[in-house]
mmCIF file of C-alpha atoms in Angstrom:
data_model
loop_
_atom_site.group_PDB
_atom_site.id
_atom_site.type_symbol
_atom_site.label_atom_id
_atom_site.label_comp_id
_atom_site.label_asym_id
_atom_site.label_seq_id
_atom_site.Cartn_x
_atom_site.Cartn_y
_atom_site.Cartn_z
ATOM 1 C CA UNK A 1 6.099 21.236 -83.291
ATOM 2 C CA UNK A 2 6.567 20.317 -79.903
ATOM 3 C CA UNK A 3 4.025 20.184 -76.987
ATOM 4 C CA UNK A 4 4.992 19.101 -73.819
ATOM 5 C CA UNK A 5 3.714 15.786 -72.334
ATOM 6 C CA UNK A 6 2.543 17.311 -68.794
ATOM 7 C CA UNK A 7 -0.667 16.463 -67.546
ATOM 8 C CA UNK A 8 -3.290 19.026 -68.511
ATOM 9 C CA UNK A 9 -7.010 19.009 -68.331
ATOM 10 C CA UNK A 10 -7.363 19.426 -72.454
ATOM 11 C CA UNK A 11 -7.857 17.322 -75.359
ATOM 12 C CA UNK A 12 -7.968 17.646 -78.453
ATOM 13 C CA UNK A 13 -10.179 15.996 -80.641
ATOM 14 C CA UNK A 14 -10.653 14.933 -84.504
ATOM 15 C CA UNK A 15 -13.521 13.592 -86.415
ATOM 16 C CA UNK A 16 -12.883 12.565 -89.921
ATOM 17 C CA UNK A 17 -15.721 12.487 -91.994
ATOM 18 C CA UNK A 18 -15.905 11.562 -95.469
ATOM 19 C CA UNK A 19 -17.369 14.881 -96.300
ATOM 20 C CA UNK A 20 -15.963 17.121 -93.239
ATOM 21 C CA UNK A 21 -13.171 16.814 -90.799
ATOM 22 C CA UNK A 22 -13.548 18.410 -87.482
ATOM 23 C CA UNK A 23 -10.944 19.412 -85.103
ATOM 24 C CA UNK A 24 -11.784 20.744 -81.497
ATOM 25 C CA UNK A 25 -10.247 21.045 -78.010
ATOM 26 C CA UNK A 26 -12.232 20.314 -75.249
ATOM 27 C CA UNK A 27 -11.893 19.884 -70.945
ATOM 28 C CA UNK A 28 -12.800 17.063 -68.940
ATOM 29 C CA UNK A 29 -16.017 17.583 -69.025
ATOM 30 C CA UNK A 30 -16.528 17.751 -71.840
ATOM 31 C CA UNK A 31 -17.215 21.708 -73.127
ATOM 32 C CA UNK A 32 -15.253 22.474 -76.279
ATOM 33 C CA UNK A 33 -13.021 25.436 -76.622
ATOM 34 C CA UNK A 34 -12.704 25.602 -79.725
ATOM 35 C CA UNK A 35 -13.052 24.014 -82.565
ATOM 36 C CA UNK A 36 -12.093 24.081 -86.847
ATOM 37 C CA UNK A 37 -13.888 22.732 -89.462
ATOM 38 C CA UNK A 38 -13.121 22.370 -92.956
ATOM 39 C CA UNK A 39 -13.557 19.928 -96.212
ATOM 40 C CA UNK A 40 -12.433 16.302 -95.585
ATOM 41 C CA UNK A 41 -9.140 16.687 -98.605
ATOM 42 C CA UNK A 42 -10.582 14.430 -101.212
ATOM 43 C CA UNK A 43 -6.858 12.294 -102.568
ATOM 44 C CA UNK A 44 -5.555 8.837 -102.323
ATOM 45 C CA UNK A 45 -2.482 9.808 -100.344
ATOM 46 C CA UNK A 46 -3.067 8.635 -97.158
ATOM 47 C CA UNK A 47 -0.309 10.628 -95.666
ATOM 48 C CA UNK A 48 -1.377 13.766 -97.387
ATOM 49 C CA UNK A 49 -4.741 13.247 -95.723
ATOM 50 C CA UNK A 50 -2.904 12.821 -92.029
ATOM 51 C CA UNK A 51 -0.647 15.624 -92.848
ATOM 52 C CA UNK A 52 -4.007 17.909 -93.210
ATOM 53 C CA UNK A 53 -5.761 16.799 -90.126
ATOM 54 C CA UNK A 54 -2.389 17.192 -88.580
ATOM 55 C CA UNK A 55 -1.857 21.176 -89.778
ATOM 56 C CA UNK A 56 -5.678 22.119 -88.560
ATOM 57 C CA UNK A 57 -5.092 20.240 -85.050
ATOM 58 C CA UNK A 58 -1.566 22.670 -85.153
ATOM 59 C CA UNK A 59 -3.668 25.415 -85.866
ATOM 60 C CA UNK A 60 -6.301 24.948 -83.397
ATOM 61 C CA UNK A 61 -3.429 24.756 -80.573
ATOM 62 C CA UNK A 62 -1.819 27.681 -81.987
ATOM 63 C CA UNK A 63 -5.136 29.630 -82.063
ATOM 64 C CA UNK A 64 -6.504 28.658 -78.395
ATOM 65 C CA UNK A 65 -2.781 29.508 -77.356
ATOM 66 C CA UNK A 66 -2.244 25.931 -75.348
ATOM 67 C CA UNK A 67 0.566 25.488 -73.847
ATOM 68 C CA UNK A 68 0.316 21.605 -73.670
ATOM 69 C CA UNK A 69 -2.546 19.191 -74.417
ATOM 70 C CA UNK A 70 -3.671 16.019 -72.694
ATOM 71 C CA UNK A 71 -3.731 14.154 -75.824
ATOM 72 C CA UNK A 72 -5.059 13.525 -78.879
ATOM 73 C CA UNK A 73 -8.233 11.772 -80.224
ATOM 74 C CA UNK A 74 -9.138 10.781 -83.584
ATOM 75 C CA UNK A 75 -12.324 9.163 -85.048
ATOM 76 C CA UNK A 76 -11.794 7.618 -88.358
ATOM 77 C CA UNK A 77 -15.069 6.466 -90.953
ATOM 78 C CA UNK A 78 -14.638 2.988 -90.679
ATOM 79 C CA UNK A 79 -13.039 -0.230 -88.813
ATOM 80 C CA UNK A 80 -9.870 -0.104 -87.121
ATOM 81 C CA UNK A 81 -7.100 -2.863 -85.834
ATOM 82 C CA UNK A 82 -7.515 -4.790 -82.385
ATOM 83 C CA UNK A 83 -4.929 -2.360 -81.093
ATOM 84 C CA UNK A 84 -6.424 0.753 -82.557
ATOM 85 C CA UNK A 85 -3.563 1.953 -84.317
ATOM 86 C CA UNK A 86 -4.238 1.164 -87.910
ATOM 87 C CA UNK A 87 -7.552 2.113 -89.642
ATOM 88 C CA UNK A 88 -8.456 -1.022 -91.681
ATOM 89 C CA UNK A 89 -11.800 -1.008 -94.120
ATOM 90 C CA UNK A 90 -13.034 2.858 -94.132
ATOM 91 C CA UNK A 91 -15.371 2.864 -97.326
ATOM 92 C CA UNK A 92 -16.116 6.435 -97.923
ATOM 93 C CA UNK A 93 -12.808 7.106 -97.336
ATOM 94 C CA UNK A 94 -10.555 4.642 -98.784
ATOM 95 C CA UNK A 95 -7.301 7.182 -98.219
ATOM 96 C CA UNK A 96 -7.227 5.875 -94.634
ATOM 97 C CA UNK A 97 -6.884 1.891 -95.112
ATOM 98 C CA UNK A 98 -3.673 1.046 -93.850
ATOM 99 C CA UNK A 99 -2.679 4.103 -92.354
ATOM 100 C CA UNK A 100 -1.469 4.459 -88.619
ATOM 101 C CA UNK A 101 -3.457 8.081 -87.713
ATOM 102 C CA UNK A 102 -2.224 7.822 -83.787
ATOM 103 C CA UNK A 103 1.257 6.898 -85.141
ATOM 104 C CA UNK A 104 1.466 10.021 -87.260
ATOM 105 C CA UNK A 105 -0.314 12.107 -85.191
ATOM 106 C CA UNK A 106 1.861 11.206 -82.435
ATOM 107 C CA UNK A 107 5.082 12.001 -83.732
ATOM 108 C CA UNK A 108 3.905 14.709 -85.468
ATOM 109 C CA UNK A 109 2.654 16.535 -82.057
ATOM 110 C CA UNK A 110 4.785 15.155 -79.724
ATOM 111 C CA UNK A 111 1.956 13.907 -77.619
ATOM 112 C CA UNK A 112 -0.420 10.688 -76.809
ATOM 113 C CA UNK A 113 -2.638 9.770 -79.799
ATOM 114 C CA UNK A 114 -5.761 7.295 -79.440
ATOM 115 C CA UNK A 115 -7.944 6.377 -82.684
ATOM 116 C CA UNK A 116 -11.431 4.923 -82.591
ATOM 117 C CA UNK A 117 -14.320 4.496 -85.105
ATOM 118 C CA UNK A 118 -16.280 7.587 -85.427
ATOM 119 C CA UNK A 119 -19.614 6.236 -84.367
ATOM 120 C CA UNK A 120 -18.150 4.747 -81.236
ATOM 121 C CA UNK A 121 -16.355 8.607 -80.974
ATOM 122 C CA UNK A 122 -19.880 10.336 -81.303
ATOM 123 C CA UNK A 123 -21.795 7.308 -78.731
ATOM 124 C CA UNK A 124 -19.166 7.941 -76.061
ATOM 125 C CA UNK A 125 -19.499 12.028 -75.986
ATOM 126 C CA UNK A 126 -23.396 11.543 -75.817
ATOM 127 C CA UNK A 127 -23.088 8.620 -72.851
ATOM 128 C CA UNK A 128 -20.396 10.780 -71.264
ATOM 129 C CA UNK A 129 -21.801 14.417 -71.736
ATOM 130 C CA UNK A 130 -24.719 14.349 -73.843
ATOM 131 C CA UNK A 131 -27.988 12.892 -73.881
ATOM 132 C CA UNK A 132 -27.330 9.331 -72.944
ATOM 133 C CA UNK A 133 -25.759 10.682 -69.461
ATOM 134 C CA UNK A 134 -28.867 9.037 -67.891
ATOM 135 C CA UNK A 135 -28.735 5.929 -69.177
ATOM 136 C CA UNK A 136 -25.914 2.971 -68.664
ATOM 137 C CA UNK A 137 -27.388 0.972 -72.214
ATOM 138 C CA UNK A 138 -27.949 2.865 -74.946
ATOM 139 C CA UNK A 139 -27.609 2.617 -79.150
ATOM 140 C CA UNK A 140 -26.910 5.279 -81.253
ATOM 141 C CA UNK A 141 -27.004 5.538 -84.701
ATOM 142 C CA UNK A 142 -25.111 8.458 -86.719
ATOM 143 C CA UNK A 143 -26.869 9.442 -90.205
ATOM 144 C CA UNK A 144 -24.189 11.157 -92.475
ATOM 145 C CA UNK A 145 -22.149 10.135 -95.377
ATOM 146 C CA UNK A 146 -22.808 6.989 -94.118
ATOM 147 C CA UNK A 147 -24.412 5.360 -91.327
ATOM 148 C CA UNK A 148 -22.697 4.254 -88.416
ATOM 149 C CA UNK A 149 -23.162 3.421 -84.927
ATOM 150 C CA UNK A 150 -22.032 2.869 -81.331
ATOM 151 C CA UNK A 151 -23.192 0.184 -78.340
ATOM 152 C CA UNK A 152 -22.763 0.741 -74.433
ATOM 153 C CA UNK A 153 -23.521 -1.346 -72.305
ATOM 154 C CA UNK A 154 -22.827 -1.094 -68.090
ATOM 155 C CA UNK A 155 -21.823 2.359 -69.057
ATOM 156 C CA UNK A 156 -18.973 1.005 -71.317
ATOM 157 C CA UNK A 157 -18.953 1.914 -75.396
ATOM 158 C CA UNK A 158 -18.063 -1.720 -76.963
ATOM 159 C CA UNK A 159 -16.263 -2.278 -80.531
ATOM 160 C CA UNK A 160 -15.957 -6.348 -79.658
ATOM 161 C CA UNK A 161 -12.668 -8.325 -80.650
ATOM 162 C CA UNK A 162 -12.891 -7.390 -84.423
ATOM 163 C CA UNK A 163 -14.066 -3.732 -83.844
ATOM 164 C CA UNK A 164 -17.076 -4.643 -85.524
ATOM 165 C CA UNK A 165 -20.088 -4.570 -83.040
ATOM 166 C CA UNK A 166 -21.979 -1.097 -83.547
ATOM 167 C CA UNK A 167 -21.541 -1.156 -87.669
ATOM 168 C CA UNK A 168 -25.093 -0.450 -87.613
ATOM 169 C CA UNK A 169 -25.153 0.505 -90.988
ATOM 170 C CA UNK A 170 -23.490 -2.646 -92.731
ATOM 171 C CA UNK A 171 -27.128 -4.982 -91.182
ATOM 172 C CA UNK A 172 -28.564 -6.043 -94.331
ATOM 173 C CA UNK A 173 -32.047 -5.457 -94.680
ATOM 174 C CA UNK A 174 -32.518 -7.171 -98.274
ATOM 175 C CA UNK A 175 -29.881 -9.751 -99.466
ATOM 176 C CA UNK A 176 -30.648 -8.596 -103.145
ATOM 177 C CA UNK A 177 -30.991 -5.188 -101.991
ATOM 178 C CA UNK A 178 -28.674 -1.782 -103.707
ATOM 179 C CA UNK A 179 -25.004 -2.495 -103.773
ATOM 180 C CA UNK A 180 -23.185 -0.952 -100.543
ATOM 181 C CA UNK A 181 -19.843 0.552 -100.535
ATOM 182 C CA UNK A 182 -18.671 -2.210 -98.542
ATOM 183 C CA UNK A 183 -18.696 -4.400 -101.188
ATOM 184 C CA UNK A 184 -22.547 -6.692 -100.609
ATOM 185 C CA UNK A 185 -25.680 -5.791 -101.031
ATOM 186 C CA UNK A 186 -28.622 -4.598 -99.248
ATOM 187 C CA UNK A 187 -27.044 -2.463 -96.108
ATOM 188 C CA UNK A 188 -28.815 -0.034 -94.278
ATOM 189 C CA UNK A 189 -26.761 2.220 -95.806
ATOM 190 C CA UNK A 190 -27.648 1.704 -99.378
ATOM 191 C CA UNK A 191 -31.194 2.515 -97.994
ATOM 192 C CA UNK A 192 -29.922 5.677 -95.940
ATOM 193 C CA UNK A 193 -26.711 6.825 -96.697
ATOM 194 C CA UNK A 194 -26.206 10.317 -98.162
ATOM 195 C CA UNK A 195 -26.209 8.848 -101.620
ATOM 196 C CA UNK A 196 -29.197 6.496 -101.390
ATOM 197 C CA UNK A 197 -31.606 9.359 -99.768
ATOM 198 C CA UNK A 198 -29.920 11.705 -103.007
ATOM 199 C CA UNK A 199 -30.646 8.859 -105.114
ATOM 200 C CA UNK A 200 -34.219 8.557 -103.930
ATOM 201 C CA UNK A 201 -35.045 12.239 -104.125
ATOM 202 C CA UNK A 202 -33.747 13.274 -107.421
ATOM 203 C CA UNK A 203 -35.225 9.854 -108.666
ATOM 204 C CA UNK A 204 -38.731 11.090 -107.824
ATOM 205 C CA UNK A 205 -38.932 14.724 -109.039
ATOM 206 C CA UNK A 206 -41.123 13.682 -112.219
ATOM 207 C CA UNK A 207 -43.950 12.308 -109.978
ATOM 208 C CA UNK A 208 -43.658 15.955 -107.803
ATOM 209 C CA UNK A 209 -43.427 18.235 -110.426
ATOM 210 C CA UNK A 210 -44.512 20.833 -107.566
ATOM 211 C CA UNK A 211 -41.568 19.995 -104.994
ATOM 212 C CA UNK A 212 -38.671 23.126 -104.418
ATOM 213 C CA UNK A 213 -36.417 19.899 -105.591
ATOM 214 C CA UNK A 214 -37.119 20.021 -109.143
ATOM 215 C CA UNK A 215 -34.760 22.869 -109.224
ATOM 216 C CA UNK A 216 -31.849 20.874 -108.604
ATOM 217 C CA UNK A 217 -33.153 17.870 -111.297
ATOM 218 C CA UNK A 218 -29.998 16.908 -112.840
ATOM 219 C CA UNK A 219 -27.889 18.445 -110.609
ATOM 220 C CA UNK A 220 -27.678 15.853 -107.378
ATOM 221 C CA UNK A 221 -24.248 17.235 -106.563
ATOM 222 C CA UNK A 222 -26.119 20.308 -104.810
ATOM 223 C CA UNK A 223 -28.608 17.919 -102.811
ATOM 224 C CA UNK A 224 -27.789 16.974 -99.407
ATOM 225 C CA UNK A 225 -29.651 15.089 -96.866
ATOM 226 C CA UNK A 226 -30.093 18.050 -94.859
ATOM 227 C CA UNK A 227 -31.271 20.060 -97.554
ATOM 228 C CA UNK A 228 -34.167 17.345 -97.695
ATOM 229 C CA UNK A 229 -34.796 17.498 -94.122
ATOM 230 C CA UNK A 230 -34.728 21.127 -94.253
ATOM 231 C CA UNK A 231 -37.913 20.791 -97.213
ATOM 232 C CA UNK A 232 -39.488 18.025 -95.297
ATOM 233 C CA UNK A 233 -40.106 20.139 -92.409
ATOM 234 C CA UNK A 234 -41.091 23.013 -94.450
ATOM 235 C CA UNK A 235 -44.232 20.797 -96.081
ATOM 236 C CA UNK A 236 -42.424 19.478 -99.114
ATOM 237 C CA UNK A 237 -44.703 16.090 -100.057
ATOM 238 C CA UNK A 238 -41.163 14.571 -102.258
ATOM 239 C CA UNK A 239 -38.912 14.912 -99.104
ATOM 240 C CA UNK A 240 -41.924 14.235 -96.929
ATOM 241 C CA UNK A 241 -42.059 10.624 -98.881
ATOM 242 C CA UNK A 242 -38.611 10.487 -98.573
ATOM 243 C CA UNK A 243 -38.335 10.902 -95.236
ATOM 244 C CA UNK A 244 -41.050 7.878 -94.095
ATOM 245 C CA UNK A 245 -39.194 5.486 -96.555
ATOM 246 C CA UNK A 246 -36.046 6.706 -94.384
ATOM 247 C CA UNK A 247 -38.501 6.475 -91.203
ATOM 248 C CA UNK A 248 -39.181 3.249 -92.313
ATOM 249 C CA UNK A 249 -35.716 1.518 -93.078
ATOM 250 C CA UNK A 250 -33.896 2.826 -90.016
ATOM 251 C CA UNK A 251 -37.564 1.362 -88.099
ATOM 252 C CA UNK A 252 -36.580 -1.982 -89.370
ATOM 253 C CA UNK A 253 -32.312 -1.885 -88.437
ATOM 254 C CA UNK A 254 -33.555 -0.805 -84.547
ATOM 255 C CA UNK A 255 -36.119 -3.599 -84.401
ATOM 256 C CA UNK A 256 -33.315 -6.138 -85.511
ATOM 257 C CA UNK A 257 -30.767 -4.186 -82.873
ATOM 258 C CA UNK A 258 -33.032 -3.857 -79.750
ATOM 259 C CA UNK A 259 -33.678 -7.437 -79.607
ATOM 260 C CA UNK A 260 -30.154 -8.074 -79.876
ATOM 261 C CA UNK A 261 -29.187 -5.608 -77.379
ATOM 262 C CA UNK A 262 -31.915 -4.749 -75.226
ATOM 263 C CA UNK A 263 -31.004 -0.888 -75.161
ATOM 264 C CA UNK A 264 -32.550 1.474 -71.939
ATOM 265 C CA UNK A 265 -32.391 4.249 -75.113
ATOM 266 C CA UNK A 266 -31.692 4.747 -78.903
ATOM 267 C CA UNK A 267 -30.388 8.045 -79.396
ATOM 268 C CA UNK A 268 -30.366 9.120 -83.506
ATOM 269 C CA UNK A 269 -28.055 12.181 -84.565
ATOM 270 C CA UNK A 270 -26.612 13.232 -88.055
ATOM 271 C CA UNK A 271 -28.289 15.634 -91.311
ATOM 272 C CA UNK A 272 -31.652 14.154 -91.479
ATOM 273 C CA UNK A 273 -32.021 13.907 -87.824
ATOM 274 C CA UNK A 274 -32.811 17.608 -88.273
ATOM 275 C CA UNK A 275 -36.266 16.676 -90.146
ATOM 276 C CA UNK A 276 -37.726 15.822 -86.292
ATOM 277 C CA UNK A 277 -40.930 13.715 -85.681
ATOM 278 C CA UNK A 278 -41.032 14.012 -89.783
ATOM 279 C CA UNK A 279 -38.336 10.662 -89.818
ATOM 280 C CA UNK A 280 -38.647 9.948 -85.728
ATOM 281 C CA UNK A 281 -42.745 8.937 -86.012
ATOM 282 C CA UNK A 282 -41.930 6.406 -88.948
ATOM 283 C CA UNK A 283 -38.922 5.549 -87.042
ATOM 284 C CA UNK A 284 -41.001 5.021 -83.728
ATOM 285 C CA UNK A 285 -44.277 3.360 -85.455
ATOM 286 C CA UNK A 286 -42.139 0.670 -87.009
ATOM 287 C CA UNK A 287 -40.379 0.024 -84.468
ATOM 288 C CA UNK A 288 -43.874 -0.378 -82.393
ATOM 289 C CA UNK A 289 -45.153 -2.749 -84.865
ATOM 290 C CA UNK A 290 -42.675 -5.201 -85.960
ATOM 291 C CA UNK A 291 -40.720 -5.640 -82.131
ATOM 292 C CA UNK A 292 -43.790 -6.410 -80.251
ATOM 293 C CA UNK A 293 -42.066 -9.080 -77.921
ATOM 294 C CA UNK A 294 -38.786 -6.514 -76.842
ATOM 295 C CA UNK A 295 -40.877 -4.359 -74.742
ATOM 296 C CA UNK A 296 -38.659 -1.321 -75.446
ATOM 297 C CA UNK A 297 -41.141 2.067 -75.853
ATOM 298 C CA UNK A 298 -40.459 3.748 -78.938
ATOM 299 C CA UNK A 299 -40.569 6.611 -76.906
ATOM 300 C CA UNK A 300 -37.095 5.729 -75.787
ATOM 301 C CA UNK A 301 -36.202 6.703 -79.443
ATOM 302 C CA UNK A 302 -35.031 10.438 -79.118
ATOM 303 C CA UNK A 303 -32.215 12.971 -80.859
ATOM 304 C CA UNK A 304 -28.903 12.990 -79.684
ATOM 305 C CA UNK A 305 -28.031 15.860 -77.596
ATOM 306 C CA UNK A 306 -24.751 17.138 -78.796
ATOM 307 C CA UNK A 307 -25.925 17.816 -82.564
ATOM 308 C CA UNK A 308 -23.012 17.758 -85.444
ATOM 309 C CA UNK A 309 -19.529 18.131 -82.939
ATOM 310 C CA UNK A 310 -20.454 15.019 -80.960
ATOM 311 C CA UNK A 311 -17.951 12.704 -83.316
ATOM 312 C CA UNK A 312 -14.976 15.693 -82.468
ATOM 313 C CA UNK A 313 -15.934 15.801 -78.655
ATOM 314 C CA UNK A 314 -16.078 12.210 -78.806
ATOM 315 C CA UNK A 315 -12.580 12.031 -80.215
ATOM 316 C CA UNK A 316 -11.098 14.205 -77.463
ATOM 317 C CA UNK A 317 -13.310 11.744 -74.761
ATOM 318 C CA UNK A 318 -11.170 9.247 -75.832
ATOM 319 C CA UNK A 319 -7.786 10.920 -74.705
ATOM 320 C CA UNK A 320 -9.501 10.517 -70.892
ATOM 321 C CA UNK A 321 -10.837 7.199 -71.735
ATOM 322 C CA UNK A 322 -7.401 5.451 -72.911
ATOM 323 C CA UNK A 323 -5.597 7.268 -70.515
ATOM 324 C CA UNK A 324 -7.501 6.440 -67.495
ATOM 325 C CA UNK A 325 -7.195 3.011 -68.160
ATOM 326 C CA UNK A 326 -3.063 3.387 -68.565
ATOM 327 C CA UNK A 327 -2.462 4.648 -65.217
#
């Protein structure tokens, strides 16, 4: 397939997940036209993995009937090269390492092809279009599969020379913490990834014998972080608990990043984002006790705006981004 290069005022977008992939086309400023969604294809072929994301992004052109795209955008679950070609160290989706998604994507399309972390994808649609438009510093962290994160500052989402800066959810809290997927211990993640809050819940059924999750005891496959947020905010006192310890942990990364980066904002997005003041107050209280000296409000700690398709509008953001900065 073949899609001419002339300049247009669409992108299209991809967020790779390591649970879903989304695929979406959206304008410069930002509203989406479409989108697909589907299962992230669980196999160690890289290239069967890029062929996949490659067919849907096909599809999505052939169903919005484009005659030519800007670009292409892709956020990836994980670290990527100084030039942003190669994703390096994605650990909930180890298909990727070592494969060139632009490259592919490129040549498969016949058009441009930027790749970025996924956090940084999702912090740049929510600076650009979303609820950080106010603000020129923000954080952000994204609660999913994992945990990730994104950094502007001056207006300007920063990775640093190693890609690195926003990994959010690799700060350890406790040296001799739960093993991470990364390969130490402790991480925010192994506190508040999907399978740590999973973990947690299932873990504490016996002491709630009265909680909608004993259902599911033995069964953590059909648990999901949202599916606790959901119960939390219907009264549940297991995913209630579960959501302060999560309140608590997250607290205690954003008091070790705000004094680092002095943020105007913190914007939080992802499943258990959807719980509300039940996992922002713990958030916010911890934050007020244990950074006295920052003098950020907790107020300044709110939802992101854009929901579940910022990483995908993110992605197609950074077809304007890259290109911008090549003319």
């Amino acid at each position: 397939m073949t899609i001419s290069p002339a300049a247009t005022e669409i992108a299209v977008g991809i967020d790779v997940g390591g649970t879903n992939c989304t695929t979406c086309a959206i304008d410069r400023g930002g509203v989406m036209l479409g989108e697909l969604s589907h299962p992230t294809p669980q196999t160690d072929d890289g290239e069967a993995l890029l062929s996949a994301l490659a067919d849907t992004a096909e599809q999505l052109i052939a169903r919005l009937k484009l005659r030519s795209v800007a670009g292409i955008g892709i956020g990836v679950p994980g670290t990527v090269s100084a030039d942003e070609r190669q994703a390096c160290d994605c650990p909930n989706l180890r298909a990727l390492d070592g494969t060139r998604p632009p490259d592919y994507l490129q040549d498969r399309l016949g058009v441009p092809a930027w790749m970025q972390n996924d956090a940084y994808c999702a912090t740049l649609a929510e600076l650009r279009y979303g609820a950080g438009r106010p603000y020129d510093n923000l954080v952000m962290l994204t609660l999913g599969t994992g945990v990730g994160g994104g950094i502007a500052l001056g207006n300007r989402v920063h990775r640093g020379p190693r890609q690195v800066m926003g990994e959010v959810g690799h700060i350890i809290l406790d040296p001799n913490g739960p093993s991470c997927n990364c390969g130490t211990e402790g991480c925010v993640e192994a506190y508040v990834g999907k399978d740590a809050l999973v973990h947690r819940a299932i873990s504490r059924v016996p002491a709630y014998p009265g909680s909608a999750l004993c259902e599911y005891a033995g069964e953590e496959d059909q648990v999901s972080p949202k599916l606790i947020a959901e119960l939390a905010a219907q009264g549940d006192e297991l995913c209630c608990s579960v959501m302060d310890d999560a309140g608590f942990y997250i607290g205690l990364t954003l008091c070790n990043i705000i004094v680092v980066c002095d943020p105007d904002v913190v914007l939080i997005g992802g499943g258990i984002a959807g719980a509300g003041e039940l996992l922002f107050e713990p958030i916010r209280q911890t934050v007020k006790r244990r950074t006295p000296i920052s003098g950020f409000d907790p107020a300044n700690i709110i939802p992101c705006g854009l929901g579940s398709e910022a990483g995908a509008i993110g992605a197609g953001a950074l077809v304007w981004e890259r290109s911008c900065c090549m003319q």
